[in-house]
mmCIF file of C-alpha atoms and ligand atoms in Angstrom:
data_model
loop_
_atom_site.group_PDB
_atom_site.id
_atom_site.type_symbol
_atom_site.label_atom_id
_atom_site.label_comp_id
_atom_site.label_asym_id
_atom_site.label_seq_id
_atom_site.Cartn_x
_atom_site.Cartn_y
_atom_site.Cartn_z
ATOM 1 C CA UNK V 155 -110.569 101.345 45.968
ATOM 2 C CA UNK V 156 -111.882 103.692 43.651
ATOM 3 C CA UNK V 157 -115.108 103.431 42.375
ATOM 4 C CA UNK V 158 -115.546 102.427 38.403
ATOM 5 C CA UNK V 159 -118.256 104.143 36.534
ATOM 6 C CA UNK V 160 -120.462 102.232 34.793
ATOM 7 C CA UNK V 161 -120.742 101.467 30.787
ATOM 8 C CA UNK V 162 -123.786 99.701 29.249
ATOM 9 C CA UNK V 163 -123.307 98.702 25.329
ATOM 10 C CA UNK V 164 -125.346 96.116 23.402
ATOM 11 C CA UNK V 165 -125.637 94.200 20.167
ATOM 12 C CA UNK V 166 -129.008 93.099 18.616
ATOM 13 C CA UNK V 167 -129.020 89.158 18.246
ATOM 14 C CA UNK V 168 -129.686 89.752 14.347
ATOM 15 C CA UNK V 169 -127.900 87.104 12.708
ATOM 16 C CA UNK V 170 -124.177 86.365 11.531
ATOM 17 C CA UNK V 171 -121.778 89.254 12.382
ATOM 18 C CA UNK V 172 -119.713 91.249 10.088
ATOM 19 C CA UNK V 173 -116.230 92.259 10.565
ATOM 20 C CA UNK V 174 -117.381 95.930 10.317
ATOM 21 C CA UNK V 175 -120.104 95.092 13.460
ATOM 22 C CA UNK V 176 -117.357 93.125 15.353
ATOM 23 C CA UNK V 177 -114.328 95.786 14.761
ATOM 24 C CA UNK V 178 -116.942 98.691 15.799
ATOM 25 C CA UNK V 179 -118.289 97.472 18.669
ATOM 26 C CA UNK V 180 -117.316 93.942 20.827
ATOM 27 C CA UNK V 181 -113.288 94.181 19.531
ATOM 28 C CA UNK V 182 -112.740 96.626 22.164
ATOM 29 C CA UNK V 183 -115.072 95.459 24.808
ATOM 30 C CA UNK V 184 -112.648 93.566 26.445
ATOM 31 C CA UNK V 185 -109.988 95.644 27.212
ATOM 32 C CA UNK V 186 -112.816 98.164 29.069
ATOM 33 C CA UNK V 187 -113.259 95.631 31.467
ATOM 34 C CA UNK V 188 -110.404 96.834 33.504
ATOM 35 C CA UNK V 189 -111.681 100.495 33.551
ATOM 36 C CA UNK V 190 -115.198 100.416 33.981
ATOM 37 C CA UNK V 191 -117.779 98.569 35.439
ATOM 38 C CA UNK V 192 -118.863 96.680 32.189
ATOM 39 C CA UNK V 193 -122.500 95.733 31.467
ATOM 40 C CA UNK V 194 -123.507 93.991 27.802
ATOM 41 C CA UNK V 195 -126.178 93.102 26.937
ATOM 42 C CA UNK V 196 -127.918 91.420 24.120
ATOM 43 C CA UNK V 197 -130.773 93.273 23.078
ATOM 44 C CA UNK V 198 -133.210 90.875 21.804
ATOM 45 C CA UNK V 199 -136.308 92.707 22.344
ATOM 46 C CA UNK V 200 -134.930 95.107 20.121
ATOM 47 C CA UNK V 201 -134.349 92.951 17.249
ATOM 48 C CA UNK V 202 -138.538 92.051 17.516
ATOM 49 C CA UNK V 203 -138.535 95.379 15.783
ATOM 50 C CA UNK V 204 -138.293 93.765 12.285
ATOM 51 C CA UNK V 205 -139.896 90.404 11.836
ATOM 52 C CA UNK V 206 -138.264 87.593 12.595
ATOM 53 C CA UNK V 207 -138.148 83.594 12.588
ATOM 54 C CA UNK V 208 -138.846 82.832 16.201
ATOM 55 C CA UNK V 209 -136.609 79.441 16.051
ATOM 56 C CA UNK V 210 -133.642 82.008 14.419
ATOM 57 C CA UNK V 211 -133.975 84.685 16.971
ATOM 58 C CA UNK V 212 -133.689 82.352 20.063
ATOM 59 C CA UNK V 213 -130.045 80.564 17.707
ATOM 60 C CA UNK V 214 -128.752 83.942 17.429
ATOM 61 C CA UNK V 215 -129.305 84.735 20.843
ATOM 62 C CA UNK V 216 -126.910 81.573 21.838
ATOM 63 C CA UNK V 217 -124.631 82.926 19.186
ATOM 64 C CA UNK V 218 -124.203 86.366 20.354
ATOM 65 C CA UNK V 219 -123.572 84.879 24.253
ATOM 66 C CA UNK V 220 -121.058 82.687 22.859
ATOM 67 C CA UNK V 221 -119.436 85.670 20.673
ATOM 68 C CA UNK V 222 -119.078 87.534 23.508
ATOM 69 C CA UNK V 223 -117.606 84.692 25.762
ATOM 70 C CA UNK V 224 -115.332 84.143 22.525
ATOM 71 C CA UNK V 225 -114.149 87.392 22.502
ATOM 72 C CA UNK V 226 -112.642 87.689 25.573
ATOM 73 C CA UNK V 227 -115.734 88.781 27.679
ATOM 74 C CA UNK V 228 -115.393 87.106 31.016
ATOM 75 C CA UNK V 229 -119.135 86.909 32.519
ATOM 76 C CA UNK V 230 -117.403 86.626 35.919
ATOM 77 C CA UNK V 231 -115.665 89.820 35.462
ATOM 78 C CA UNK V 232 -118.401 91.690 33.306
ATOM 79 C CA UNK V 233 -122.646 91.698 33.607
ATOM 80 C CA UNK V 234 -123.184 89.965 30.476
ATOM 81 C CA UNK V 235 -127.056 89.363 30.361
ATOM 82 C CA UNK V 236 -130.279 89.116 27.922
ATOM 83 C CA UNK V 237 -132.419 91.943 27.872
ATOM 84 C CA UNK V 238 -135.684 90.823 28.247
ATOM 85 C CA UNK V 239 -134.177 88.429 31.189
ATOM 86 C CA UNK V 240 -135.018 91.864 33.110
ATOM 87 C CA UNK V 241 -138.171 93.063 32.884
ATOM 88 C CA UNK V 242 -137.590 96.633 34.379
ATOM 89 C CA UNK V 243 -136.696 97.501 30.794
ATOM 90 C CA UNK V 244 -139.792 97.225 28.889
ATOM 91 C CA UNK V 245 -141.631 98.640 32.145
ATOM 92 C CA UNK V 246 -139.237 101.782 32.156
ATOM 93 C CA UNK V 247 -139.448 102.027 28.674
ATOM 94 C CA UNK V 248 -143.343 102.778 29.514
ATOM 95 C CA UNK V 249 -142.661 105.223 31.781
ATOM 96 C CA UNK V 250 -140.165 107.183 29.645
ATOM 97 C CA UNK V 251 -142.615 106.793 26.860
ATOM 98 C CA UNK V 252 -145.302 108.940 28.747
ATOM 99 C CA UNK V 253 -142.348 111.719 28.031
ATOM 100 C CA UNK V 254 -141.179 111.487 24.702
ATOM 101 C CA UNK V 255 -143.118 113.248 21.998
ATOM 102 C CA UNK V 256 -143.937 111.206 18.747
ATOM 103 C CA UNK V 257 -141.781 114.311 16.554
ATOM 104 C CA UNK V 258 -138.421 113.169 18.339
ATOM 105 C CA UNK V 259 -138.902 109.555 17.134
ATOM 106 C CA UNK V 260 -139.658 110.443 13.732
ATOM 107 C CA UNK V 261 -136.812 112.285 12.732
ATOM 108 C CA UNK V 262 -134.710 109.394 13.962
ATOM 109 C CA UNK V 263 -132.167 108.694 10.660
ATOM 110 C CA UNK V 264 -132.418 105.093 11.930
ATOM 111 C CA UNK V 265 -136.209 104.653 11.852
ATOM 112 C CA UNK V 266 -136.400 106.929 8.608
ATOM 113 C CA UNK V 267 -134.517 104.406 6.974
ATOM 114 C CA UNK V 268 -135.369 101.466 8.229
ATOM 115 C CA UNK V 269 -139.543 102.284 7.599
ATOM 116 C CA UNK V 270 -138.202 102.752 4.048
ATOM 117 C CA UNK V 271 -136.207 98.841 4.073
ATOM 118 C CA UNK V 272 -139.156 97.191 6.422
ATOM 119 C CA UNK V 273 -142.229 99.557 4.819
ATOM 120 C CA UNK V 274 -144.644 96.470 5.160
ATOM 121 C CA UNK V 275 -143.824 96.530 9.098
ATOM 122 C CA UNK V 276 -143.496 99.971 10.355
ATOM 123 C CA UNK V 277 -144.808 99.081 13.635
ATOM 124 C CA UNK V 278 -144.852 101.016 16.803
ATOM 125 C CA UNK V 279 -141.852 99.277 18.012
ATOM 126 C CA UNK V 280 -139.538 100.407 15.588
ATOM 127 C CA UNK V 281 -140.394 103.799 16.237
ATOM 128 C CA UNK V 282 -140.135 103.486 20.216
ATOM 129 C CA UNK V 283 -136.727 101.574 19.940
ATOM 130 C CA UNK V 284 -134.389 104.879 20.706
ATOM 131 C CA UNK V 285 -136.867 104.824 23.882
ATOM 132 C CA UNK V 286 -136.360 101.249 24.941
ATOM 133 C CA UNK V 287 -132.378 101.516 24.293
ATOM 134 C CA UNK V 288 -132.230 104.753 26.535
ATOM 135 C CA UNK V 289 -134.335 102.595 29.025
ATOM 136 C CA UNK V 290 -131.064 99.587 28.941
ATOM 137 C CA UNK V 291 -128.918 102.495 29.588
ATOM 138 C CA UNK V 292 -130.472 104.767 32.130
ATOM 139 C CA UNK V 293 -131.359 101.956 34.533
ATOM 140 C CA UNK V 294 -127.789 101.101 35.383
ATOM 141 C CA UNK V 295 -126.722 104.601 35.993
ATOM 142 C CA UNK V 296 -124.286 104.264 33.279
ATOM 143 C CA UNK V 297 -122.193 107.213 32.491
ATOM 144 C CA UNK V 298 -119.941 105.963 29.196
ATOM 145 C CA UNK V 299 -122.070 103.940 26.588
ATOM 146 C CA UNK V 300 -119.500 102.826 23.340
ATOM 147 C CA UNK V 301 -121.561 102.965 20.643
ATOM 148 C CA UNK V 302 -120.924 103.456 16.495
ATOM 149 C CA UNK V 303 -121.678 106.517 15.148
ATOM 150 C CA UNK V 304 -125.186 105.271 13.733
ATOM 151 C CA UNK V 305 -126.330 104.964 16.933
ATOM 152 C CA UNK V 306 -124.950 108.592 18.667
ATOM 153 C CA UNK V 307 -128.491 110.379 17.943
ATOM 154 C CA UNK V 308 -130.498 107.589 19.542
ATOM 155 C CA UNK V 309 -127.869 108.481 22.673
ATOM 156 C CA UNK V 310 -128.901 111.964 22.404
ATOM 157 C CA UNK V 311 -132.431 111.191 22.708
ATOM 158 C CA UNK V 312 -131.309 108.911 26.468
ATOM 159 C CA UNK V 313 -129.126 111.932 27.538
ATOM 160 C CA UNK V 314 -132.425 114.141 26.779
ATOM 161 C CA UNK V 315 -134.680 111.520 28.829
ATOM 162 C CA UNK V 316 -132.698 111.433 31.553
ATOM 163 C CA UNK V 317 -132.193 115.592 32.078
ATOM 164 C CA UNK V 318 -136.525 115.735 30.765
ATOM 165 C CA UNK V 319 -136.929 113.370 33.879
ATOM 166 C CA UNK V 320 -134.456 114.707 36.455
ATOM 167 C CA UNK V 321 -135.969 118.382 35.807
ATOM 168 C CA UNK V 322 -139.777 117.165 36.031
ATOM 169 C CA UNK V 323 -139.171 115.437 39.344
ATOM 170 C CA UNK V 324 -135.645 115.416 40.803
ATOM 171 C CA UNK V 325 -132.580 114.099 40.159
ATOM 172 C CA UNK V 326 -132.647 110.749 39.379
ATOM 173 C CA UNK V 327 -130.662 109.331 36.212
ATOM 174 C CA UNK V 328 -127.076 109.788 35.326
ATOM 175 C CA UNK V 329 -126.427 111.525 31.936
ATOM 176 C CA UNK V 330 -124.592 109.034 29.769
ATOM 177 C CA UNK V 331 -121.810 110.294 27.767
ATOM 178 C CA UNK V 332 -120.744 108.387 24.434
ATOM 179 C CA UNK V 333 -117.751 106.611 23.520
ATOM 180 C CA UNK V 334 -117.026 106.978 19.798
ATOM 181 C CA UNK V 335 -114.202 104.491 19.104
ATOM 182 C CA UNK V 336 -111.357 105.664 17.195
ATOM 183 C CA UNK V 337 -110.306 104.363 13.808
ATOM 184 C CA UNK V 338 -112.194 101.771 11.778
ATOM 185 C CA UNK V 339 -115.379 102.542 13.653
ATOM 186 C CA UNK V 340 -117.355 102.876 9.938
ATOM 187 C CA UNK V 341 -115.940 99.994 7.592
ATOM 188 C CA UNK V 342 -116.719 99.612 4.213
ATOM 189 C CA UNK V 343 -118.303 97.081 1.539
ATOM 190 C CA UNK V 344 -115.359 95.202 -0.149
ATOM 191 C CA UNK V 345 -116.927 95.592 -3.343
ATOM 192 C CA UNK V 346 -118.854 99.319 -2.817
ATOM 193 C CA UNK V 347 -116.600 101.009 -1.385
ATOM 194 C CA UNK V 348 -118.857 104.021 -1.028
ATOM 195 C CA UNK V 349 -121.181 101.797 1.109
ATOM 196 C CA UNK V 350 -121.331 100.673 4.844
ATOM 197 C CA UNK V 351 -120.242 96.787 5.141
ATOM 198 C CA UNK V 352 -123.572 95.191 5.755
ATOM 199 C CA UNK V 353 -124.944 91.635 6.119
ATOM 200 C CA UNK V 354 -127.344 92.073 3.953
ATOM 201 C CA UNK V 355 -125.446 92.618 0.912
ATOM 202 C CA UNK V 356 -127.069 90.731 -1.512
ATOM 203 C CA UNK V 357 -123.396 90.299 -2.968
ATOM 204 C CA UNK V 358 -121.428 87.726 -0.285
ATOM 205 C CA UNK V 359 -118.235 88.911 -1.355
ATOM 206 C CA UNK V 360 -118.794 92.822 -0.499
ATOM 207 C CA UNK V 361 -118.872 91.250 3.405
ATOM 208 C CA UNK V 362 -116.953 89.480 5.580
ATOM 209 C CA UNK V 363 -119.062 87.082 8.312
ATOM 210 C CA UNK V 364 -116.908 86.145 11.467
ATOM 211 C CA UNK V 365 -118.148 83.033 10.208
ATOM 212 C CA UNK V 366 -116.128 82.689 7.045
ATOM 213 C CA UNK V 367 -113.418 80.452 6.862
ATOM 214 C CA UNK V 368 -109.814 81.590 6.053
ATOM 215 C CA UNK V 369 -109.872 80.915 2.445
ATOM 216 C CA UNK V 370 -113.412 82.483 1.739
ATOM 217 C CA UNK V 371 -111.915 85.952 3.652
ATOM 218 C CA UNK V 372 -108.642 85.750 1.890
ATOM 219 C CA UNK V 373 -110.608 85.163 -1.377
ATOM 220 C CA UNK V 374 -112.778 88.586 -0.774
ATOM 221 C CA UNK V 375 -110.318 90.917 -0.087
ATOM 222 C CA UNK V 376 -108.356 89.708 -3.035
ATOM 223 C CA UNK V 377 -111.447 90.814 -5.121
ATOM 224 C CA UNK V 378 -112.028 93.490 -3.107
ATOM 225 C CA UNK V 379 -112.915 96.479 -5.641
ATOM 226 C CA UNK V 380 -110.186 99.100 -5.397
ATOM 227 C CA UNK V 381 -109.038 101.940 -8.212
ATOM 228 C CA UNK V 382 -105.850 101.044 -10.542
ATOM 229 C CA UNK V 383 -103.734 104.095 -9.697
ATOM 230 C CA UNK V 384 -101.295 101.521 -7.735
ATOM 231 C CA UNK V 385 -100.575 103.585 -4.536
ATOM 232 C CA UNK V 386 -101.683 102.509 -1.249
ATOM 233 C CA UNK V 387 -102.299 105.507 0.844
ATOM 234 C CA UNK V 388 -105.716 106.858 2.285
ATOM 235 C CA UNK V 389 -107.241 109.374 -0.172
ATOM 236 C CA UNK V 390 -110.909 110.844 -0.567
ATOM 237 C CA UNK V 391 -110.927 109.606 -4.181
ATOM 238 C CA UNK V 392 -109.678 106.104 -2.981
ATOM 239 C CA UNK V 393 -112.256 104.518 -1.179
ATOM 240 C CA UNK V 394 -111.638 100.763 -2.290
ATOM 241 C CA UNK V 395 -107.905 101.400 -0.541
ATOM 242 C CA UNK V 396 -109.002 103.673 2.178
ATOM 243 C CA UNK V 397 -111.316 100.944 3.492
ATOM 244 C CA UNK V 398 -108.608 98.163 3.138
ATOM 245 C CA UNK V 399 -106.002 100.928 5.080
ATOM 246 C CA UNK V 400 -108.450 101.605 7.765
ATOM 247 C CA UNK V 401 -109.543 98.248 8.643
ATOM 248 C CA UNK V 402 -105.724 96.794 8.514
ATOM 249 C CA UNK V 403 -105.520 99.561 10.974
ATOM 250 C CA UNK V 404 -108.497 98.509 12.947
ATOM 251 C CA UNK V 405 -107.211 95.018 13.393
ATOM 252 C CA UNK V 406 -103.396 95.654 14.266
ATOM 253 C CA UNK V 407 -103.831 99.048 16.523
ATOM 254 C CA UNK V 408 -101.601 100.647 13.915
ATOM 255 C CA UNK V 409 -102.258 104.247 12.277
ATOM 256 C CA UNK V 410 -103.325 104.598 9.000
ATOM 257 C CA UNK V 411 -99.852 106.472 8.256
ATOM 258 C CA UNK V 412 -98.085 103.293 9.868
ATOM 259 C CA UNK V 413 -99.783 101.166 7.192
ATOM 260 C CA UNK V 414 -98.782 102.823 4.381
ATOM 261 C CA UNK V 415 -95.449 103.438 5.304
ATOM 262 C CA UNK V 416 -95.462 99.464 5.845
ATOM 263 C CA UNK V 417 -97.053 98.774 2.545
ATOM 264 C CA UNK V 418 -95.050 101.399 0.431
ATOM 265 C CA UNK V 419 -93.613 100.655 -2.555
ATOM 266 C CA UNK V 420 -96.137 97.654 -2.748
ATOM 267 C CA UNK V 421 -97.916 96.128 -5.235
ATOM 268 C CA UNK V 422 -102.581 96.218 -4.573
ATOM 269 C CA UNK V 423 -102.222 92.243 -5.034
ATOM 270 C CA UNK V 424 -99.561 91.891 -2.421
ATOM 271 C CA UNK V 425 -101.469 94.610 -0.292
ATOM 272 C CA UNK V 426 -104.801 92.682 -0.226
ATOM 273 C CA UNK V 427 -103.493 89.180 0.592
ATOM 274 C CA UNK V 428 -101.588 90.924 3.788
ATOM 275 C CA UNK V 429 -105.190 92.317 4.686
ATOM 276 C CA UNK V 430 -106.647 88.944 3.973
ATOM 277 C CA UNK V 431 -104.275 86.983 6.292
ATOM 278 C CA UNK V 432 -104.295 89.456 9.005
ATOM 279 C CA UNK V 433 -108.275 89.735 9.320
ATOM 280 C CA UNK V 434 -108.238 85.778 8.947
ATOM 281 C CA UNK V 435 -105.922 85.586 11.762
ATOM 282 C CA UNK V 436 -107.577 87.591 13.862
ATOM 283 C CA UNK V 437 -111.190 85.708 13.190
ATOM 284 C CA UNK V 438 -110.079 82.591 13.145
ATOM 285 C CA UNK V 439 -109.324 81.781 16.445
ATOM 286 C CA UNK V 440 -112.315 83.310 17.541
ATOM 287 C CA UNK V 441 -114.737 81.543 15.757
ATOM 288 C CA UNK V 442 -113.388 78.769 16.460
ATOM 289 C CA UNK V 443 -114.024 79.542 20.278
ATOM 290 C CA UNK V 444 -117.326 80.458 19.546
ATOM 291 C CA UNK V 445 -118.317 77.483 18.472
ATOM 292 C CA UNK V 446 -117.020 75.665 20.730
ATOM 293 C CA UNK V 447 -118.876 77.433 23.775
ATOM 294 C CA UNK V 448 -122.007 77.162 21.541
ATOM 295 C CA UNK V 449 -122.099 73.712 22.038
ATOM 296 C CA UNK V 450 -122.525 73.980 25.681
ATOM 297 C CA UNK V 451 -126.079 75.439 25.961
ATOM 298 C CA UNK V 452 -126.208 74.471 29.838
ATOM 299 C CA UNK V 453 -123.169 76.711 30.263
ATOM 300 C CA UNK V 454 -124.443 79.528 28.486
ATOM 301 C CA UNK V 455 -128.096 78.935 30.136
ATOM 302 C CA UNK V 456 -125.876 79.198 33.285
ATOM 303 C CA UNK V 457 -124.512 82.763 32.296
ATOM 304 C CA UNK V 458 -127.558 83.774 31.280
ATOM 305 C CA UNK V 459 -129.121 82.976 34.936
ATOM 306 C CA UNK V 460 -126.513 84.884 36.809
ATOM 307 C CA UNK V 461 -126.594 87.292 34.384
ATOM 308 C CA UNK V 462 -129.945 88.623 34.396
ATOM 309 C CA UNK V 463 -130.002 88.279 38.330
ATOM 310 C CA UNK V 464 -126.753 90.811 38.828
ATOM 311 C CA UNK V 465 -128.225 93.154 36.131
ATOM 312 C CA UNK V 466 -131.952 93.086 37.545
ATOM 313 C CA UNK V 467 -130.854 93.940 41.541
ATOM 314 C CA UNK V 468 -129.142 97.132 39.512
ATOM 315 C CA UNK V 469 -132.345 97.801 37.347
ATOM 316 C CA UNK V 470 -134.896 97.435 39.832
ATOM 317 C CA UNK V 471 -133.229 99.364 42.615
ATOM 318 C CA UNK V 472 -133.138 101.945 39.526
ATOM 319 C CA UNK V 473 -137.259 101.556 38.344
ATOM 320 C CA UNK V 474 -139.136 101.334 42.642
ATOM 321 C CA UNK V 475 -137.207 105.115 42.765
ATOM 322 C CA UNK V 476 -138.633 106.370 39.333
ATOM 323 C CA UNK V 477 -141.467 104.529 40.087
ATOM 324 C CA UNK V 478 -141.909 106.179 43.475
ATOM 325 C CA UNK V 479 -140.757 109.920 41.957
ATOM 326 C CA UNK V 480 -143.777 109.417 39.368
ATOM 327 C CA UNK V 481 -146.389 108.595 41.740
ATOM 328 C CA UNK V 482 -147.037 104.871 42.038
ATOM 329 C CA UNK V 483 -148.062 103.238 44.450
ATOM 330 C CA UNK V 484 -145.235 101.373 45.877
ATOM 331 C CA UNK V 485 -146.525 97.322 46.141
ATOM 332 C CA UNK V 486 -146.362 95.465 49.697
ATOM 333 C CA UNK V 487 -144.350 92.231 49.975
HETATM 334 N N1 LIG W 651 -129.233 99.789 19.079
HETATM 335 C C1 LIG W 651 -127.925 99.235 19.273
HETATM 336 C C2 LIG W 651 -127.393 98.743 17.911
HETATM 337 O O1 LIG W 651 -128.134 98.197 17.137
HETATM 338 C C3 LIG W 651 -127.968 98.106 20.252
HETATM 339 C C4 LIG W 651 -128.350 98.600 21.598
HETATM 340 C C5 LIG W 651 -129.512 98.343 22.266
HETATM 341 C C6 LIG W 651 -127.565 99.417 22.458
HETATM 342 N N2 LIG W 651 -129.501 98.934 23.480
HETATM 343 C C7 LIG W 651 -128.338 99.601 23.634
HETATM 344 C C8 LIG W 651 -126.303 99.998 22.339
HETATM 345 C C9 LIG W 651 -127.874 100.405 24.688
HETATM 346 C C10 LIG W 651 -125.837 100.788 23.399
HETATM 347 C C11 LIG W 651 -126.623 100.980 24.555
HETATM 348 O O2 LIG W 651 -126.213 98.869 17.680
#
């Protein structure tokens, strides 16, 4: 049999999920399954980078395992673990640390913005995150890491780690490439067009959670804000309908030109309840799923277990050789 490479993704445990977050990233985890070696993870140490309510944190770490279950990830066919279940990441995150150079973090978009959101908590950790995420990836040898576009310089900065390390010793880490997914990768508020969806929209109706039910998403994208020129097709000075186009596309693998060839002729009433049914059709069932699996924390305790003890003989195996190339002293059993 031929061997599979390896991809590594995650997804912080921050809370209720957009559509944008699920149609970006865990949508398509599934069906990469069958091509690669799959490990996700759920980066909770990560998420310690902005305060948080301890009781919440450990919920939405249930959640996410659950989400993932929901969607189709099968933890018998996939490593599906929590990251600080295995330890080698904060301690290679150390090492790598000793090699990055306080400059590269700083000019992170990511951190820029988010010292400006969190100012009363710029703590070390949110400046060191692109370090601990290239840390989850470089331990598994992974070579194909999906990730949204937000997150392709913090990938730069592993791919840099790993040839900084392999030079300064020898070869040690693969370089991971990235996996930009195709259409609907950036989707928009329903009500700013001109803005990323996010969760923390102080307006409810400019997101949808994969927690609303099928009458509060139906009700959004009917008010979702579009322009009154009456045309549905993808346009620059269309946002409101561009958004709506791309993530009808998103949802039923069709092209943007497929959708508005479907929807020609249409009125923006008729347009947005199709949109509205289709997204509620595809969250619906999964939610649904999701909650049911929630409810059986000895099961998900379970997957947890076998998780972390499949990704740690990987990470380990990975952290004695860099700790050996470095210089430590190897410890006696
Ligand atoms: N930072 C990623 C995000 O918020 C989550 C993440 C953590 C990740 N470690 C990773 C993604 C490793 C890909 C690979 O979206």
């Amino acid at each position: 049999m031929e061997e599979k490479k390896t991809l590594f993704s995650a997804v912080q445990p921050s809370g209720v999920m957009t559509l944008g977050n699920y149609l970006g990233a865990i949508k398509n985890w599934k069906s990469m399954i069958d091509d690669y070696d799959c490990i996700y993870s759920i980066a909770d140490l990560h998420t310690l980078t902005v305060k948080q309510v301890p009781a919440d944190l450990r919920a939405h770490t249930y959640e996410l395992a659950a989400l993932y279950i929901a969607c189709g990830l099968d933890p018998e066919k996939c490593v599906l673990f929590v990251q600080s279940h295995v330890p080698a990441h904060a301690e290679l995150t150390w090492i790598l640390n000793t090699m990055t150079y306080p400059g590269e973090l700083q000019r992170m978009t990511q951190f820029k913005d988010k010292s400006l959101k969190h100012a009363d908590n710029v703590n070390m950790g949110l400046m060191d995150y692109p370090v601990l995420m290239a840390a989850d990836i470089l331990l598994y040898n992974t070579e194909v890491v999906p990730v949204g576009i937000d997150q392709k310089q913090h990938l730069e900065i592993a791919r840099d780690l790993a040839v900084r390390f392999n030079n300064r010793y020898s070869e040690t880490f693969k370089v991971p490439e990235p996996y930009i997914g195709k259409v609907g990768a950036k989707i928009m508020s329903l009500q700013d067009p001109t803005k990323k969806m996010s969760k923390s929209d102080e307006n409810a109706n400019a997101f949808i959670s994969l927690d609303d039910d099928r009458d509060a998403i139906i009700r959004k994208f009917r008010r979702a804000v579009t322009d009154s020129d009456g045309r549905i097709i993808a346009a620059e000075d269309k946002p409101g309908i561009t958004n709506l186009l791309s993530i009808y596309g998103a949802v039923t693998g069709k092209t943007i030109a497929e959708a508005e060839k479907e929807f020609e002729g249409k009125g923006y009433g008729d347009f947005k309840s199709a949109v509205g049914e289709t997204v509620a059709d595809l969250i619906g069932p999964i939610r649904e799923e999701k909650d049911r699996i929630l409810k059986d924390k000895e099961f998900l305790d379970g997957v947890f277990r076998s998780g972390a003890e499949k990704a740690e003989r990987i990470a380990n195996k990975t952290l004695a050789k860099v700790y050996r190339k470095v210089g430590l002293v190897q410890r006696m059993r």
